[in-house]
């Protein structure tokens, strides 16, 4: 059975619980253990799929089609373990399941209450896959004291009590603020956070303290005394230049050893950290720099494109260059000429998104890249806008556009080269959708296969004839325009296995112009960069020598 590590947070949110969890998972792997990481979110949305990126950052999609929290992206990038739908749950999902059971009569007429029915459902979720790994790391979203998080804290308290001694430990992440006027790190917020945690029955075994300054011995001892934690288990989490230094930094602080000691595992295998030393070397010792413009609609919040940002970094690591990613609001190009904004960039990436806002700007960005020989990478909506641009300016379809935008506006303005998918094949079954369906979970979600055209650039990049990538979209390029667009110079170099759904387009005569309907950024890792991002950065390097 797996040993459980529950990661909670206090004082303030956004301290980096997800990153700490991912780094700890990587360190346990480096010692030869198998791990799985989970996220329990207190919000009442069933999943983040219908939440604005400004609210919650990007939506991370798993192979099995779950829309999950962006922290699962950190888990995958650091451990290489593919996340599953059973690795993410929200209060909304838990309550929905409980109410569905009640409607089916599974509770035999009992009064449904938070304890035991909701907490039991959370514990059932925690048990999934417990026999598959050595360690299960479970991060609780939010901070201790949040009213919506109380059922999760109560559930993990019960869970720890019910398991044999030594099978569960609790790690609490807090903040040690630095008061510049007095030149002190203050421990009181952490003391209060631990007091709050202990008041609901959970005593932390390990404290991870975010701080701007190294924690002096005096403060460590004070925290150990007042929080009832051993001094060697007070771990400093200092700011880093790169998140990929986190495993090495936490190892230097002794986090992995503290965890193993808390479980009584001795002697423990020595860690093999060569992979992470190589990652750090590639980040801190680049041979050059390239500038990539990301033209999107959620550019005010980088977390909205978290996986893309990280995948570009991975592509730079593969090529030993620093990628300087700069974010440009696509709406600027609705009115202004993109040339003054995009001159000097070595590559242009247009990411996914929903809705019409900013799309004319994305079309102009694709046109600029095509006409000026700048490497272009279109992802999901970015591919669709590249197809619309090619239809208008290469194939002579002056009113080319997307059905999505006409549906949103309530008027017919465009010839729909992009249409709403009403059915597609998923294995041996046909999935059907209506434009009036609920928004949550009704897209083409998860991993789907694609067949690549032999001899195409994309087949060369993948060095394969068939691939599997993760999707998240409702609209698709209409295959009936394939011949007309190909005659104009846009190659459909990847299709669904049945040949009905365009997956990849490219312009063979261009230095590097690729659009993909899927989200390759979701599968990129620092030690295994996605081939498309590695190739795109390589093309940007070639462009940089010409600028």
Coordinates of C-alpha atoms in Angstrom, one line a residue:
X1 CA 0.0 0.0 0.0
X2 CA 1.1 3.5 -0.7
X3 CA 2.4 5.8 1.9
X4 CA 0.5 9.1 1.9
X5 CA 2.0 12.7 2.0
X6 CA -0.7 15.4 2.5
X7 CA 0.5 18.9 1.5
X8 CA -1.4 21.8 3.0
X9 CA -0.9 25.5 2.8
X10 CA -1.3 28.4 5.2
X11 CA -0.9 32.2 5.7
X12 CA -1.5 33.1 2.0
X13 CA -2.3 31.3 -1.3
X14 CA 0.1 31.0 -4.3
X15 CA 3.1 30.0 -2.2
X16 CA 4.0 27.1 -4.5
X17 CA 2.4 24.0 -3.0
X18 CA 2.1 22.5 -6.4
X19 CA 5.7 23.1 -7.2
X20 CA 6.9 21.8 -3.8
X21 CA 4.7 18.7 -4.3
X22 CA 6.1 18.1 -7.8
X23 CA 9.7 18.7 -6.7
X24 CA 9.3 16.2 -3.7
X25 CA 7.8 13.7 -6.1
X26 CA 10.9 14.1 -8.3
X27 CA 13.2 13.6 -5.4
X28 CA 11.4 10.4 -4.2
X29 CA 11.7 9.1 -7.8
X30 CA 15.4 9.9 -7.7
X31 CA 15.7 7.6 -4.7
X32 CA 14.1 4.8 -6.7
X33 CA 10.5 5.1 -5.4
X34 CA 7.3 5.2 -7.6
X35 CA 5.0 8.2 -7.0
X36 CA 1.6 9.6 -8.0
X37 CA 0.5 13.1 -7.3
X38 CA -3.1 14.4 -6.7
X39 CA -4.9 17.7 -6.3
X40 CA -7.9 18.2 -4.1
X41 CA -9.5 21.6 -4.8
X42 CA -12.1 23.2 -2.5
X43 CA -13.9 25.2 -5.2
X44 CA -17.5 24.3 -6.1
X45 CA -17.0 24.1 -9.9
X46 CA -17.1 20.5 -11.0
X47 CA -13.8 21.1 -12.7
X48 CA -11.9 24.1 -14.0
X49 CA -13.1 23.5 -17.6
X50 CA -15.7 26.3 -17.6
X51 CA -13.6 28.8 -15.6
X52 CA -12.0 31.8 -17.2
X53 CA -8.2 31.6 -17.5
X54 CA -8.1 35.0 -15.6
X55 CA -9.8 33.2 -12.7
X56 CA -7.8 30.0 -12.5
X57 CA -5.0 29.9 -15.1
X58 CA -4.8 27.3 -17.8
X59 CA -6.8 24.1 -17.9
X60 CA -4.6 21.1 -18.0
X61 CA -6.0 18.1 -19.9
X62 CA -5.1 14.5 -19.3
X63 CA -4.9 11.6 -21.7
X64 CA -8.2 10.3 -20.5
X65 CA -10.0 13.6 -21.2
X66 CA -10.2 15.2 -17.7
X67 CA -10.0 19.0 -17.4
X68 CA -7.9 19.6 -14.4
X69 CA -6.0 22.2 -12.4
X70 CA -2.7 23.6 -13.8
X71 CA -0.8 22.0 -10.9
X72 CA -1.2 18.6 -12.6
X73 CA 1.0 20.1 -15.3
X74 CA 3.7 20.7 -12.7
X75 CA 3.3 17.1 -11.5
X76 CA 3.7 15.7 -15.0
X77 CA 6.6 17.9 -16.0
X78 CA 8.6 17.1 -12.8
X79 CA 7.9 13.3 -12.5
X80 CA 7.0 12.3 -16.1
X81 CA 4.0 10.4 -14.7
X82 CA 1.0 10.9 -16.9
X83 CA -1.9 12.4 -14.9
X84 CA -5.3 10.7 -14.9
X85 CA -8.8 11.9 -14.3
X86 CA -8.5 10.3 -10.8
X87 CA -5.7 12.7 -9.9
X88 CA -7.9 15.7 -9.6
X89 CA -11.1 16.4 -7.7
X90 CA -13.0 19.4 -6.5
X91 CA -15.7 20.0 -3.9
X92 CA -18.1 20.3 -6.8
X93 CA -17.3 16.8 -8.1
X94 CA -17.5 15.4 -4.6
X95 CA -20.9 17.0 -3.8
X96 CA -22.2 16.0 -7.3
X97 CA -21.3 12.4 -6.6
X98 CA -22.8 12.4 -3.2
X99 CA -26.1 13.9 -4.5
X100 CA -26.2 11.4 -7.4
X101 CA -25.9 8.6 -4.9
X102 CA -28.6 10.0 -2.8
X103 CA -30.9 10.3 -5.8
X104 CA -30.3 6.7 -6.6
X105 CA -31.1 5.6 -3.1
X106 CA -27.7 4.3 -2.2
X107 CA -27.7 5.8 1.2
X108 CA -30.9 3.9 2.2
X109 CA -32.9 6.9 3.3
X110 CA -30.2 8.3 5.7
X111 CA -29.8 12.0 6.3
X112 CA -26.9 13.2 4.1
X113 CA -24.3 15.1 6.0
X114 CA -20.8 16.5 5.4
X115 CA -19.6 13.9 8.0
X116 CA -19.7 11.1 7.2
X117 CA -21.0 11.2 3.6
X118 CA -18.9 13.9 2.0
X119 CA -15.8 13.0 3.9
X120 CA -16.2 9.3 3.1
X121 CA -16.5 10.2 -0.6
X122 CA -13.2 12.2 -0.4
X123 CA -11.5 9.2 1.4
X124 CA -12.8 6.9 -1.4
X125 CA -11.1 9.2 -3.9
X126 CA -7.9 9.1 -2.0
X127 CA -7.9 5.3 -2.0
X128 CA -8.0 5.0 -5.8
X129 CA -4.7 3.4 -7.1
X130 CA -3.2 3.1 -3.6
X131 CA -1.7 -0.3 -4.5
X132 CA 0.0 1.0 -7.6
X133 CA 2.8 3.2 -6.1
X134 CA 5.1 3.6 -3.2
X135 CA 4.1 7.2 -2.4
X136 CA 0.9 9.1 -3.0
X137 CA 1.3 12.9 -2.7
X138 CA -2.0 14.7 -2.2
X139 CA -2.1 18.5 -2.3
X140 CA -5.0 20.3 -0.7
X141 CA -5.9 23.6 -2.6
X142 CA -6.4 26.9 -0.8
X143 CA -5.2 27.7 2.7
X144 CA -6.0 26.3 6.1
X145 CA -9.0 28.2 7.6
X146 CA -10.9 28.5 4.3
X147 CA -14.4 27.5 5.0
X148 CA -14.8 25.5 1.8
X149 CA -11.7 23.5 2.5
X150 CA -12.9 22.2 5.9
X151 CA -14.4 18.9 4.5
X152 CA -11.1 18.1 2.9
X153 CA -9.0 18.8 6.0
X154 CA -11.5 16.7 8.1
X155 CA -11.3 13.9 5.5
X156 CA -7.5 13.7 5.6
X157 CA -7.5 13.9 9.4
X158 CA -9.8 10.9 9.5
X159 CA -7.8 9.1 6.8
X160 CA -4.5 9.6 8.7
X161 CA -6.2 8.2 11.9
X162 CA -7.7 5.2 10.1
X163 CA -4.5 4.1 8.4
X164 CA -1.8 2.1 10.3
X165 CA 0.8 4.2 12.2
X166 CA 3.5 5.6 9.9
X167 CA 1.5 5.4 6.7
X168 CA 0.5 9.1 6.5
X169 CA 2.4 12.3 7.2
X170 CA 1.4 16.0 6.8
X171 CA 3.6 18.7 5.2
X172 CA 2.5 22.3 5.7
X173 CA 3.7 25.1 3.5
X174 CA 3.7 28.6 5.0
X175 CA 5.2 32.1 4.6
X176 CA 7.9 33.7 6.7
X177 CA 7.5 37.4 5.8
X178 CA 10.6 39.6 5.9
X179 CA 10.1 43.0 7.6
X180 CA 12.6 45.3 6.0
X181 CA 12.3 48.0 8.6
X182 CA 13.4 45.7 11.4
X183 CA 15.5 43.4 9.2
X184 CA 13.6 40.3 10.6
X185 CA 11.9 37.2 9.3
X186 CA 8.7 36.9 11.2
X187 CA 7.6 33.5 12.4
X188 CA 4.2 34.5 14.0
X189 CA 2.1 34.0 10.8
X190 CA 3.4 30.4 10.5
X191 CA 2.8 29.8 14.2
X192 CA -0.9 31.0 13.8
X193 CA -1.3 28.9 10.7
X194 CA 0.0 25.7 12.4
X195 CA -2.3 26.6 15.4
X196 CA -5.3 26.7 13.0
X197 CA -4.2 23.4 11.5
X198 CA -3.8 21.7 14.9
X199 CA -7.2 23.1 16.0
X200 CA -8.9 20.8 13.3
X201 CA -6.8 17.8 14.4
X202 CA -3.9 17.8 12.1
X203 CA -0.3 18.2 13.4
X204 CA 2.2 18.8 10.7
X205 CA 5.3 16.6 10.5
X206 CA 7.2 18.9 8.2
X207 CA 7.2 22.7 7.8
X208 CA 8.2 24.2 4.4
X209 CA 8.7 27.9 4.8
X210 CA 8.7 30.3 1.9
X211 CA 11.1 33.1 2.6
X212 CA 13.1 35.8 0.8
X213 CA 16.1 35.3 3.2
X214 CA 17.8 32.2 4.6
X215 CA 16.2 31.2 7.8
X216 CA 18.6 31.7 10.7
X217 CA 19.1 28.9 13.3
X218 CA 17.3 31.0 15.9
X219 CA 14.1 31.3 13.9
X220 CA 14.3 27.6 12.9
X221 CA 14.5 26.6 16.6
X222 CA 11.6 29.0 17.4
X223 CA 9.4 27.5 14.7
X224 CA 10.3 24.0 15.9
X225 CA 9.4 24.8 19.5
X226 CA 6.1 26.6 18.9
X227 CA 4.9 24.4 16.0
X228 CA 6.0 21.1 17.7
X229 CA 8.1 20.1 14.7
X230 CA 11.7 18.9 14.8
X231 CA 14.2 21.6 13.8
X232 CA 15.6 19.5 11.0
X233 CA 12.2 19.3 9.5
X234 CA 11.8 23.0 9.2
X235 CA 12.6 23.4 5.5
X236 CA 13.4 26.7 3.8
X237 CA 11.9 27.4 0.4
X238 CA 13.8 30.4 -1.0
X239 CA 13.1 32.2 -4.3
X240 CA 14.8 30.6 -7.3
X241 CA 15.8 31.8 -10.7
X242 CA 14.1 28.8 -12.3
X243 CA 11.5 26.4 -11.0
X244 CA 13.5 23.5 -12.4
X245 CA 16.1 24.2 -9.7
X246 CA 13.5 23.3 -7.1
X247 CA 14.4 19.5 -6.7
X248 CA 18.1 20.4 -6.2
X249 CA 17.2 23.2 -3.8
X250 CA 14.8 21.2 -1.7
X251 CA 17.4 18.3 -1.6
X252 CA 20.0 20.7 -0.3
X253 CA 17.5 21.8 2.4
X254 CA 16.9 18.1 3.3
X255 CA 13.2 17.8 2.3
X256 CA 13.4 14.3 0.9
X257 CA 15.4 13.1 3.9
X258 CA 13.0 14.7 6.3
X259 CA 10.1 12.9 4.6
X260 CA 11.9 9.5 4.7
X261 CA 12.8 10.1 8.4
X262 CA 9.1 11.0 9.1
X263 CA 8.1 7.6 7.7
X264 CA 10.9 5.8 9.5
X265 CA 12.5 4.6 6.3
X266 CA 16.2 4.0 7.1
X267 CA 18.5 3.4 5.5
X268 CA 17.1 5.0 2.4
X269 CA 18.5 4.7 -1.1
X270 CA 20.8 7.6 -2.1
X271 CA 19.3 10.0 -4.7
X272 CA 20.4 10.0 -8.3
X273 CA 20.1 13.6 -9.3
X274 CA 22.2 13.6 -12.6
X275 CA 19.0 14.4 -14.6
X276 CA 18.3 17.5 -12.6
X277 CA 21.9 18.7 -12.6
X278 CA 21.8 18.5 -16.4
X279 CA 18.5 20.4 -16.5
X280 CA 20.0 23.1 -14.3
X281 CA 23.1 23.3 -16.5
X282 CA 21.1 23.8 -19.6
X283 CA 19.0 26.6 -18.0
X284 CA 21.9 28.5 -16.5
X285 CA 24.5 28.0 -19.3
X286 CA 22.8 28.8 -22.6
X287 CA 24.8 29.4 -25.7
X288 CA 22.5 32.2 -27.0
X289 CA 19.0 33.7 -26.9
X290 CA 15.9 33.8 -29.1
X291 CA 12.9 36.0 -28.8
X292 CA 9.4 34.5 -29.2
X293 CA 6.2 36.5 -29.4
X294 CA 3.1 34.8 -28.0
X295 CA 0.1 36.6 -29.5
X296 CA -2.9 35.7 -27.3
X297 CA -6.0 37.1 -25.5
X298 CA -5.1 36.2 -21.9
X299 CA -1.6 37.7 -21.9
X300 CA -2.2 39.7 -18.7
X301 CA -1.9 36.4 -16.7
X302 CA 1.0 34.2 -17.7
X303 CA -0.6 31.2 -15.8
X304 CA -3.2 31.2 -18.6
X305 CA -0.5 29.8 -20.9
X306 CA 1.6 28.1 -18.2
X307 CA 2.3 24.9 -20.2
X308 CA 3.2 26.9 -23.3
X309 CA 5.6 29.0 -21.4
X310 CA 7.2 25.9 -19.9
X311 CA 7.3 24.0 -23.2
X312 CA 9.1 27.0 -24.8
X313 CA 11.7 26.8 -22.0
X314 CA 12.1 23.1 -22.6
X315 CA 12.6 23.7 -26.3
X316 CA 15.3 26.2 -25.4
X317 CA 17.0 23.7 -23.1
X318 CA 17.0 21.1 -25.8
X319 CA 18.8 23.6 -28.1
X320 CA 20.9 25.1 -25.3
X321 CA 19.5 28.6 -25.8
X322 CA 17.5 30.9 -23.6
X323 CA 14.0 31.6 -24.8
X324 CA 12.8 35.1 -24.0
X325 CA 9.1 34.8 -24.3
X326 CA 7.2 38.1 -24.6
X327 CA 3.4 38.3 -24.4
X328 CA 1.4 40.5 -26.9
X329 CA -2.3 41.1 -26.6
X330 CA -3.9 40.0 -29.9
X331 CA -6.5 42.8 -29.7
X332 CA -3.8 45.4 -30.4
X333 CA -3.6 44.1 -34.0
X334 CA -7.4 44.5 -34.5
X335 CA -6.6 48.2 -35.1
X336 CA -2.8 48.5 -35.5
X337 CA -0.4 47.1 -38.1
X338 CA 1.4 44.2 -36.4
X339 CA 4.7 44.9 -38.2
X340 CA 6.1 47.4 -35.7
X341 CA 5.2 45.1 -32.8
X342 CA 6.5 41.8 -34.3
X343 CA 9.7 43.0 -36.0
X344 CA 12.8 41.6 -34.3
X345 CA 11.1 38.5 -33.0
X346 CA 12.6 35.1 -34.1
X347 CA 9.3 33.2 -33.8
X348 CA 5.6 33.8 -33.4
X349 CA 3.3 31.5 -31.4
X350 CA -0.5 31.9 -31.4
X351 CA -2.0 29.7 -28.6
X352 CA -5.5 28.4 -28.1
X353 CA -8.5 30.2 -26.8
X354 CA -12.3 30.6 -27.0
X355 CA -14.5 33.4 -28.4
X356 CA -14.1 36.0 -31.1
X357 CA -12.2 38.6 -29.1
X358 CA -8.7 39.1 -30.5
X359 CA -9.1 36.7 -33.4
X360 CA -8.6 39.2 -36.2
X361 CA -5.4 40.2 -34.5
X362 CA -4.3 36.5 -34.4
X363 CA -5.1 36.3 -38.1
X364 CA -2.9 39.3 -38.8
X365 CA -0.1 37.7 -36.7
X366 CA -0.3 34.6 -38.9
X367 CA -0.3 36.6 -42.0
X368 CA 2.8 38.6 -40.9
X369 CA 4.7 35.4 -40.1
X370 CA 3.7 33.8 -43.4
X371 CA 4.6 36.8 -45.5
X372 CA 7.9 37.6 -43.7
X373 CA 9.3 34.1 -43.3
X374 CA 9.1 34.2 -39.5
X375 CA 8.7 30.8 -37.8
X376 CA 5.0 30.4 -36.9
X377 CA 3.5 27.9 -34.4
X378 CA -0.3 27.9 -34.2
X379 CA -1.9 25.8 -31.5
X380 CA -5.6 24.9 -31.5
X381 CA -7.3 28.2 -32.2
X382 CA -3.9 29.4 -33.5
X383 CA -4.1 26.7 -36.2
X384 CA -7.6 27.6 -37.0
X385 CA -6.8 31.3 -37.4
X386 CA -3.8 30.4 -39.7
X387 CA -6.2 28.4 -41.8
X388 CA -8.7 31.3 -42.0
X389 CA -5.8 33.6 -43.0
X390 CA -4.7 31.2 -45.7
X391 CA -8.3 30.8 -46.9
X392 CA -8.7 34.6 -47.2
X393 CA -5.4 35.6 -48.6
X394 CA -4.1 32.5 -50.4
X395 CA -7.2 30.6 -51.6
X396 CA -9.4 33.6 -52.3
X397 CA -12.2 32.9 -49.8
X398 CA -12.7 36.5 -48.8
X399 CA -15.4 35.8 -46.1
X400 CA -13.6 32.8 -44.5
X401 CA -14.2 32.6 -40.8
X402 CA -15.4 30.4 -37.9
X403 CA -18.9 29.2 -37.1
X404 CA -17.9 29.8 -33.4
X405 CA -17.8 33.6 -34.1
X406 CA -21.2 33.7 -35.9
X407 CA -22.8 31.7 -33.1
X408 CA -21.4 34.1 -30.6
X409 CA -22.6 37.2 -32.5
X410 CA -26.0 35.6 -33.5
X411 CA -25.5 36.6 -37.2
X412 CA -24.1 34.9 -40.3
X413 CA -21.1 36.8 -41.5
X414 CA -18.6 34.2 -42.5
X415 CA -18.1 31.2 -44.8
X416 CA -17.3 28.6 -42.2
X417 CA -14.0 27.0 -43.0
X418 CA -14.0 26.3 -39.2
X419 CA -17.2 24.5 -38.0
X420 CA -18.7 23.1 -34.9
X421 CA -17.9 19.3 -34.6
X422 CA -21.2 17.4 -34.3
X423 CA -19.7 13.9 -34.2
X424 CA -16.3 12.2 -34.3
X425 CA -15.0 8.7 -33.8
X426 CA -13.6 7.7 -30.4
X427 CA -12.3 4.2 -30.6
X428 CA -15.1 2.0 -31.6
X429 CA -17.9 4.5 -30.8
X430 CA -19.2 7.7 -32.4
X431 CA -19.4 10.7 -30.1
X432 CA -22.2 13.2 -30.9
X433 CA -22.5 16.8 -29.7
X434 CA -24.9 19.7 -30.2
X435 CA -24.2 23.4 -30.1
X436 CA -26.7 23.6 -27.3
X437 CA -25.0 21.1 -25.0
X438 CA -23.8 22.1 -21.5
X439 CA -20.3 23.6 -21.8
X440 CA -18.6 21.5 -19.2
X441 CA -16.7 18.4 -20.5
X442 CA -18.5 18.4 -23.9
X443 CA -15.5 19.1 -26.1
X444 CA -13.2 16.7 -27.9
X445 CA -11.1 16.0 -24.9
X446 CA -8.0 13.9 -24.2
X447 CA -5.6 11.9 -26.3
X448 CA -6.5 11.1 -30.0
X449 CA -4.4 9.5 -32.7
X450 CA -3.3 11.2 -35.9
X451 CA -1.7 9.9 -39.1
X452 CA 1.1 12.0 -40.6
X453 CA 1.8 12.4 -44.3
X454 CA 5.1 10.7 -45.2
X455 CA 7.8 13.2 -46.3
X456 CA 6.1 16.2 -44.6
X457 CA 7.9 18.5 -42.2
X458 CA 5.7 17.2 -39.3
X459 CA 6.6 13.6 -40.0
X460 CA 10.3 14.5 -40.0
X461 CA 9.9 16.4 -36.7
X462 CA 8.2 13.5 -35.0
X463 CA 10.2 10.9 -36.8
X464 CA 7.0 8.8 -36.9
X465 CA 4.0 8.0 -39.0
X466 CA 1.4 8.0 -36.2
X467 CA 1.2 10.1 -33.1
X468 CA -1.1 10.6 -30.1
X469 CA -1.8 14.1 -28.7
X470 CA -4.2 15.7 -26.3
X471 CA -7.1 17.8 -27.5
X472 CA -9.5 20.4 -26.1
X473 CA -11.8 22.0 -28.6
X474 CA -15.3 22.2 -30.0
X475 CA -14.5 23.6 -33.5
X476 CA -12.5 22.0 -36.3
X477 CA -11.2 22.9 -39.7
X478 CA -13.7 21.7 -42.3
X479 CA -12.2 18.9 -44.4
X480 CA -14.2 19.9 -47.5
X481 CA -11.8 22.9 -47.9
X482 CA -8.7 20.6 -48.0
X483 CA -8.2 20.4 -51.7
X484 CA -8.8 24.1 -52.3
X485 CA -6.4 25.1 -49.5
X486 CA -3.7 22.6 -50.6
X487 CA -3.9 24.0 -54.2
X488 CA -3.1 27.4 -52.6
X489 CA 0.0 26.1 -50.8
X490 CA -1.3 25.0 -47.3
X491 CA -0.5 21.3 -46.8
X492 CA -2.7 19.1 -44.5
X493 CA 0.1 17.0 -43.2
X494 CA -1.8 15.2 -40.3
X495 CA -5.3 13.8 -40.2
X496 CA -7.4 11.7 -37.9
X497 CA -7.0 8.0 -38.7
X498 CA -10.3 8.0 -40.6
X499 CA -9.2 11.0 -42.6
X500 CA -12.1 13.1 -41.6
X501 CA -10.5 15.6 -39.1
X502 CA -7.6 17.8 -40.0
X503 CA -5.0 17.7 -37.2
X504 CA -2.0 19.5 -38.6
X505 CA -1.3 22.0 -41.4
X506 CA 2.0 23.4 -42.6
X507 CA 3.4 25.5 -45.5
X508 CA 6.2 23.5 -47.1
X509 CA 7.7 26.5 -48.8
X510 CA 8.0 28.5 -45.5
X511 CA 11.0 28.2 -43.2
X512 CA 8.8 26.9 -40.4
X513 CA 5.0 27.3 -40.5
X514 CA 3.0 24.7 -38.5
X515 CA -0.5 24.7 -37.0
X516 CA -1.8 21.8 -34.8
X517 CA -5.3 21.3 -33.6
X518 CA -4.1 19.6 -30.4
X519 CA -2.1 20.9 -27.4
X520 CA 1.5 19.5 -27.6
X521 CA 2.6 21.8 -24.7
X522 CA 0.7 19.5 -22.3
X523 CA 3.2 16.6 -22.9
X524 CA 6.5 18.5 -22.8
X525 CA 9.0 18.0 -19.9
X526 CA 12.3 19.6 -19.1
X527 CA 14.1 16.3 -19.5
X528 CA 12.0 15.3 -22.6
X529 CA 11.1 18.4 -24.6
X530 CA 8.2 18.0 -27.0
X531 CA 9.6 17.6 -30.5
X532 CA 7.5 20.4 -31.9
X533 CA 8.7 22.9 -29.4
X534 CA 12.3 21.7 -29.9
X535 CA 12.0 22.2 -33.6
X536 CA 10.2 25.5 -33.4
X537 CA 13.0 26.9 -31.2
X538 CA 15.6 25.5 -33.6
X539 CA 13.9 27.4 -36.4
X540 CA 13.8 30.6 -34.3
X541 CA 17.6 30.1 -33.8
X542 CA 18.1 29.9 -37.5
X543 CA 15.9 33.1 -37.9
X544 CA 18.0 34.9 -35.3
X545 CA 21.1 34.6 -37.4
X546 CA 19.3 36.4 -40.2
X547 CA 17.7 39.2 -38.2

